[in-house]
Amino acid sequence: MIFNQLADVESLYIHWPFCPYKCHFCPFVALANHDEYMEQYHQALKKEIILYGNYAGSKRIKTIFFGGGTPSTYPPNLLLDMFGILKDTFTLEDGCEITLEVNPGTVNLEKINAWKAAGITRLSIGVQSLNNTILSSLNRHQKAQDVFSLLESAHAHFQVLSVDLILGLPGISTQEWQELIYAAILWPIKHISVYFLTVHEDTPLYYGVARKKIILPTDDTMIATYQWTVDTLLGNGFDQYEVSNFARRGFESRHNTVYWKRLPYKGFGLGACSFDGASRFQNEKNLMRYLNTVESADTMENLAGLSVMAETLTEHQAWIEELMLGLRQKNGVSWQMIHAKLSGEKCAAFTEKVQEFIMLGHMSGNSDRFWLTPSGRAIENEIVVALL
Ligand code: SF4
């Protein structure tokens, strides 16, 4: 199976897998101690992009996201070269949202200038916590001072600064978390993502928790802290437009919205995912195999072997996914979508459950749509299970 060239792609994802270290909680395709492959990988990325451009034509692009890994370790000269290829291969629309993920400990003025010159509009900064000791115990060697310096030097140059925070890191007290949120409200940022710490199998965090060497906060503590966070951010001018995402009005992430609306996007690089509107693909996750496959390819067809995963959801699976993604967003789910998929008793039972959640205060709605309230967002998974 190969990515459908007719897919109406307006968004690109570019994966930069290199990291200065491997954080103990990290589930991503991320490589520490592989910096000697950066240049070779960059050449392969370029080739993958050019072959796609030759195959699909010059698409008009509205959003680009450099994720990782740690894209802020992309050498500035190579990154500028990458932008040359992107501009030659695609038509970048005026106002194209271009995001770069940044690890605060990996930034200097030369990079900030290069990012600005390249046309990056948005930095997504992995703050996670300001507790140097806890971060270091999780093998993330980043200092609070790195965050402050970055915010100070970057805020005049980019339209949007966003920060990622992790709720539920072991050893972070409620008071410390609250101080972080109060600090973030005063930062010159337009967007905050708050993610619950997730324990992924086969990570050092997973084994630490399994051996009871690392004690995580209880679910009740996490939910209460999340609820406090939502209330505090809403009370300070941030809009919660998705379960984990808050923005000053008008500064919502357009790229992530593409994922949540199940619109097509094309990913390039190690382990990168793509979606053509019907099927989802994931690239090879082994660096050597990725490099070998791309280097020996001359056409997009030759790159078919790059996909280690390709799945096409059934209509019913796609509907469930649409429902789940819709519930995570502020605008919720349209009744039209429900009525198109459910009829008779099934539709009546579904409607009854939604009414029950509305009575309990976990949902709200009108004749067009229904959505989760803040209390519903805290138990989103339970609600999805009940509805299905
Ligand atoms: S910096 Fe990010 S991508 Fe790299 S290891 Fe840490 S969490 Fe993973």
Short mmCIF file of C-alpha atoms and ligand atoms in Angstrom, two decimals, residues 17-23 25-30 68-70 103 128 140, ligand 1:
data_model
loop_
_atom_site.label_atom_id
_atom_site.label_comp_id
_atom_site.label_asym_id
_atom_site.label_seq_id
_atom_site.Cartn_x
_atom_site.Cartn_y
_atom_site.Cartn_z
CA PRO A 17 15.16 12.00 15.86
CA PHE A 18 18.39 13.21 17.45
CA CYS A 19 18.42 14.04 21.17
CA PRO A 20 21.16 15.09 23.59
CA TYR A 21 20.03 12.31 25.97
CA LYS A 22 17.16 9.88 26.33
CA CYS A 23 14.60 10.92 28.93
CA PHE A 25 9.74 8.63 30.23
CA CYS A 26 10.22 8.99 26.46
CA PRO A 27 8.19 6.77 24.09
CA PHE A 28 9.22 8.61 20.92
CA VAL A 29 11.53 7.65 18.08
CA ALA A 30 14.49 9.47 19.65
CA GLY A 68 11.27 14.85 17.39
CA GLY A 69 13.44 13.91 18.92
CA THR A 70 14.91 17.34 19.43
CA ASN A 103 14.46 21.66 24.08
CA GLN A 128 7.86 19.92 31.37
CA ARG A 140 16.36 15.14 31.29
S1 SF4 B 1 14.12 15.23 24.56
FE1 SF4 B 1 12.02 14.63 24.02
S2 SF4 B 1 12.22 13.19 22.30
FE2 SF4 B 1 14.26 13.41 23.26
S3 SF4 B 1 14.38 11.73 24.71
FE3 SF4 B 1 13.58 13.49 25.85
S4 SF4 B 1 11.33 13.32 25.70
FE4 SF4 B 1 12.24 11.97 24.15
#
